[in-house]
């Protein structure tokens, strides 16, 4: 297991939460085949851990009693072959959300002014879709972005094969243009929850119409040029789970 440092502020707790959340989403979407293989029912009780740097690990629970941090669900491997794949992954996603909250508020409980910090932390966490919502595809396309440390909103990337927008007309000619821009500015990655950056490649799913960092779904700009219809990992998992 990776060693983690103790967060010293609400912002650091939220950053820790985002990193662990990104790792869990990877395990249950883009890297779900590897995750499933590691959850061997013949092994002992296994847990799904995620770490602040966005990595994940399937391993035995901590030996310390009590543990240094709250522990994730135990024995996730035993139900692997006894449930439909989609139901199994969704169940783990729900338990993973519970674990993320437990770790975040475990850290926050050590601060002074706990009540105000808890409210602030919950508000920041609640702006992101849960792991379950991402994995199951139940979150709406347009979601409110995170705004911390004065971060400004940004424009979404241009969708593959879609021509760029023309220069905006004068306000008096089209007053709805600004509203359209405001809606687009709210787009963020359906895997990691990160806001758009001009320095990164983005791609949109042609099924659910959500946007993704290319690195989060392992798609490069060169590869995208040869994809006629892109389906994101959650949509692919949903299709495989159908009887």
C-alpha positions as a printed NumPy array, in Angstrom:
array([[  0.   ,   0.   ,   0.   ],
       [  1.123,   3.546,  -0.726],
       [  1.993,   5.803,   2.18 ],
       [ -0.055,   8.996,   2.353],
       [  0.622,  12.252,   4.169],
       [ -1.888,  13.786,   6.542],
       [ -3.857,  16.624,   4.866],
       [ -3.545,  19.887,   6.76 ],
       [ -6.463,  21.837,   5.255],
       [ -9.896,  21.323,   3.73 ],
       [ -8.396,  21.918,   0.283],
       [ -5.802,  19.193,   0.873],
       [ -8.495,  16.781,   2.083],
       [-10.491,  17.488,  -1.073],
       [ -7.404,  16.981,  -3.229],
       [ -6.836,  13.635,  -1.493],
       [-10.497,  12.742,  -2.152],
       [-10.217,  13.627,  -5.853],
       [ -7.091,  11.507,  -6.3  ],
       [ -8.57 ,   8.455,  -4.605],
       [-11.837,   8.908,  -6.507],
       [ -9.978,   9.034,  -9.831],
       [ -8.191,   5.781,  -8.964],
       [-11.462,   4.023,  -8.116],
       [-13.091,   5.199, -11.344],
       [-10.14 ,   3.903, -13.354],
       [-10.407,   0.49 , -11.679],
       [-14.138,   0.253, -12.398],
       [-14.154,   1.661, -15.961],
       [-11.057,   1.924, -18.162],
       [ -9.121,  -0.736, -16.238],
       [-12.052,  -2.918, -15.198],
       [-10.74 ,  -6.039, -16.976],
       [ -7.517,  -5.956, -14.988],
       [ -9.49 ,  -5.219, -11.826],
       [-11.792,  -8.182, -12.399],
       [ -8.852, -10.525, -12.968],
       [ -7.27 ,  -9.473,  -9.7  ],
       [-10.491, -10.17 ,  -7.77 ],
       [ -9.939, -13.939,  -7.722],
       [-12.662, -15.639,  -5.607],
       [-10.145, -18.339,  -4.674],
       [ -8.071, -15.821,  -2.724],
       [ -8.679, -14.503,   0.777],
       [-10.803, -11.436,   1.563],
       [ -9.701,  -8.69 ,  -0.811],
       [-10.315,  -4.933,  -0.778],
       [-10.146,  -2.229,  -3.444],
       [ -7.89 ,   0.621,  -2.31 ],
       [ -7.213,   3.895,  -4.112],
       [ -4.518,   6.462,  -3.409],
       [ -4.131,  10.269,  -3.623],
       [ -2.07 ,  10.071,  -6.828],
       [ -4.924,   8.389,  -8.721],
       [ -3.712,   4.786,  -8.522],
       [ -5.598,   1.735,  -7.247],
       [ -4.786,  -1.651,  -5.763],
       [ -6.608,  -4.881,  -4.94 ],
       [ -5.048,  -6.387,  -1.849],
       [ -5.653,  -7.798,   1.622],
       [ -6.987,  -5.477,   4.344],
       [ -4.65 ,  -3.658,   6.707],
       [ -3.267,  -5.747,   9.553],
       [ -3.231,  -2.897,  12.076],
       [ -6.052,  -2.853,  14.636],
       [ -7.468,  -0.269,  14.587],
       [ -6.352,   0.644,  11.05 ],
       [ -4.614,   3.942,  10.268],
       [ -7.539,   4.931,   8.011],
       [-11.112,   3.631,   7.556],
       [-11.091,   0.418,   5.527],
       [-12.943,  -0.236,   2.235],
       [-15.451,  -3.068,   1.765],
       [-14.017,  -6.481,   2.551],
       [-14.341,  -9.587,   0.366],
       [-15.26 ,  -7.949,  -2.937],
       [-13.756, -10.922,  -4.78 ],
       [-16.194, -13.506,  -3.382],
       [-19.225, -12.135,  -5.243],
       [-17.452, -11.728,  -8.601],
       [-18.731, -14.904, -10.253],
       [-22.066, -15.014,  -8.447],
       [-23.447, -11.731,  -9.818],
       [-23.944, -10.088, -13.187],
       [-20.808,  -8.113, -14.022],
       [-22.633,  -4.79 , -14.123],
       [-24.342,  -5.402, -10.77 ],
       [-21.068,  -6.484,  -9.173],
       [-19.196,  -3.407, -10.381],
       [-22.066,  -1.11 ,  -9.332],
       [-22.119,  -2.627,  -5.845],
       [-18.382,  -2.058,  -5.464],
       [-18.839,   1.511,  -6.728],
       [-21.415,   2.253,  -3.998],
       [-19.137,   0.803,  -1.302],
       [-16.248,   2.788,  -2.771],
       [-18.213,   6.031,  -2.434],
       [-18.909,   5.216,   1.217],
       [-15.212,   4.557,   1.796],
       [-14.201,   7.842,   0.141],
       [-16.549,   9.791,   2.407],
       [-15.272,   7.939,   5.469],
       [-11.63 ,   8.744,   4.687],
       [-12.345,  12.403,   3.874],
       [-14.327,  13.069,   7.039],
       [-11.875,  11.047,   9.125],
       [ -9.233,  13.592,   8.095],
       [-11.595,  16.529,   8.608],
       [-12.524,  15.373,  12.128],
       [ -8.99 ,  16.262,  13.268],
       [ -9.367,  19.951,  12.428],
       [-10.558,  22.732,  14.686],
       [-13.85 ,  24.373,  13.704],
       [-15.083,  20.971,  12.577],
       [-18.66 ,  22.029,  11.81 ],
       [-17.742,  24.779,   9.337],
       [-15.027,  22.62 ,   7.769],
       [-17.37 ,  19.654,   7.374],
       [-19.959,  21.818,   5.635],
       [-17.332,  23.262,   3.337],
       [-15.849,  19.859,   2.518],
       [-19.245,  18.307,   1.858],
       [-20.129,  21.159,  -0.497],
       [-16.933,  20.617,  -2.489],
       [-17.424,  16.84 ,  -2.641],
       [-21.068,  17.16 ,  -3.592],
       [-20.145,  19.116,  -6.734],
       [-18.599,  15.965,  -8.24 ],
       [-20.611,  12.969,  -9.481],
       [-20.165,   9.91 ,  -7.28 ],
       [-18.167,   6.89 ,  -8.373],
       [-21.45 ,   5.006,  -8.726],
       [-22.949,   7.734, -10.932],
       [-19.922,   7.642, -13.236],
       [-19.751,   3.855, -13.417],
       [-23.479,   3.391, -13.977],
       [-23.794,   6.354, -16.348],
       [-26.661,   7.82 , -14.338],
       [-25.275,  11.349, -14.036],
       [-26.689,  13.975, -16.383],
       [-24.522,  15.293, -19.207],
       [-24.301,  18.869, -17.958],
       [-22.924,  19.1  , -14.433],
       [-21.803,  22.023, -12.316],
       [-17.993,  22.384, -12.272],
       [-15.775,  22.608,  -9.225],
       [-14.514,  26.087,  -8.309],
       [-11.811,  26.06 ,  -5.64 ],
       [ -8.885,  28.355,  -4.908],
       [-10.303,  30.943,  -7.309],
       [-10.135,  28.603, -10.312],
       [-11.949,  30.086, -13.299],
       [-14.306,  28.285, -15.638],
       [-12.953,  27.159, -19.001],
       [-14.301,  26.294, -22.444],
       [-14.861,  22.671, -23.445],
       [-12.816,  21.114, -26.229],
       [-14.14 ,  20.893, -29.773],
       [-15.709,  17.483, -30.362],
       [-14.008,  15.141, -32.85 ],
       [-15.048,  15.848, -36.456],
       [-17.038,  18.914, -35.362],
       [-15.988,  22.228, -36.961],
       [-14.979,  25.039, -34.586],
       [-17.506,  27.694, -33.7  ],
       [-17.457,  30.908, -35.649],
       [-16.664,  34.176, -33.934],
       [-19.547,  35.266, -31.678],
       [-21.984,  37.744, -33.174],
       [-22.572,  41.116, -31.495],
       [-24.645,  40.874, -28.356],
       [-27.54 ,  42.814, -29.829],
       [-27.799,  40.302, -32.693],
       [-27.798,  37.162, -30.586],
       [-28.313,  37.533, -26.85 ],
       [-28.534,  33.752, -26.402],
       [-24.892,  33.283, -27.399],
       [-23.542,  34.024, -23.921],
       [-25.981,  31.526, -22.369],
       [-24.704,  28.87 , -24.77 ],
       [-21.105,  29.667, -23.836],
       [-21.945,  29.472, -20.107],
       [-23.413,  25.982, -20.569],
       [-20.356,  24.771, -22.478],
       [-18.058,  26.167, -19.797],
       [-19.577,  23.702, -17.323],
       [-18.259,  20.604, -19.128],
       [-15.737,  18.456, -17.266],
       [-14.266,  14.969, -17.59 ],
       [-16.708,  12.106, -17.014],
       [-13.94 ,   9.942, -15.52 ],
       [-11.758,  12.097, -13.273],
       [-14.059,  15.11 , -12.891],
       [-11.293,  17.518, -13.932],
       [-12.072,  20.741, -15.742],
       [-11.034,  21.274, -19.341],
       [ -7.503,  22.48 , -20.101],
       [ -6.353,  23.714, -23.502],
       [ -3.127,  21.755, -23.081],
       [ -4.958,  18.391, -23.004],
       [ -6.788,  16.359, -25.654],
       [-10.505,  15.681, -25.052],
       [-12.976,  13.348, -26.761],
       [-16.77 ,  13.039, -26.513],
       [-18.773,   9.814, -26.343],
       [-21.234,   9.498, -29.241],
       [-23.642,   7.512, -27.049],
       [-23.957,   9.415, -23.747],
       [-22.383,  12.642, -25.12 ],
       [-20.14 ,  13.083, -22.085],
       [-16.629,  14.516, -22.438],
       [-13.416,  12.763, -21.36 ],
       [ -9.71 ,  13.501, -21.125],
       [ -7.988,  11.389, -23.772],
       [ -5.558,  10.12 , -21.126],
       [ -8.434,   9.007, -18.858],
       [ -9.922,   6.764, -21.569],
       [ -6.572,   5.903, -23.2  ],
       [ -7.359,   7.574, -26.519],
       [ -4.721,   9.628, -28.359],
       [ -5.468,  12.319, -30.972],
       [ -3.981,  10.07 , -33.654],
       [ -6.184,   7.153, -32.666],
       [ -9.262,   9.362, -32.473],
       [ -8.88 ,  10.253, -36.14 ],
       [ -9.682,   6.638, -37.039],
       [-12.696,   6.248, -34.734],
       [-15.994,   6.771, -36.548],
       [-18.167,   6.425, -33.436],
       [-16.563,   6.601, -30.001],
       [-18.123,   4.78 , -27.028],
       [-16.776,   5.565, -23.567],
       [-15.887,   2.801, -21.039],
       [-19.127,   3.205, -18.976],
       [-21.234,   2.832, -22.145],
       [-19.183,  -0.186, -23.258],
       [-19.618,  -1.81 , -19.838],
       [-23.363,  -1.127, -19.978],
       [-23.591,  -2.819, -23.39 ],
       [-21.647,  -5.909, -22.237],
       [-23.829,  -6.242, -19.159],
       [-27.049,  -6.609, -21.172],
       [-28.422, -10.205, -21.241]])
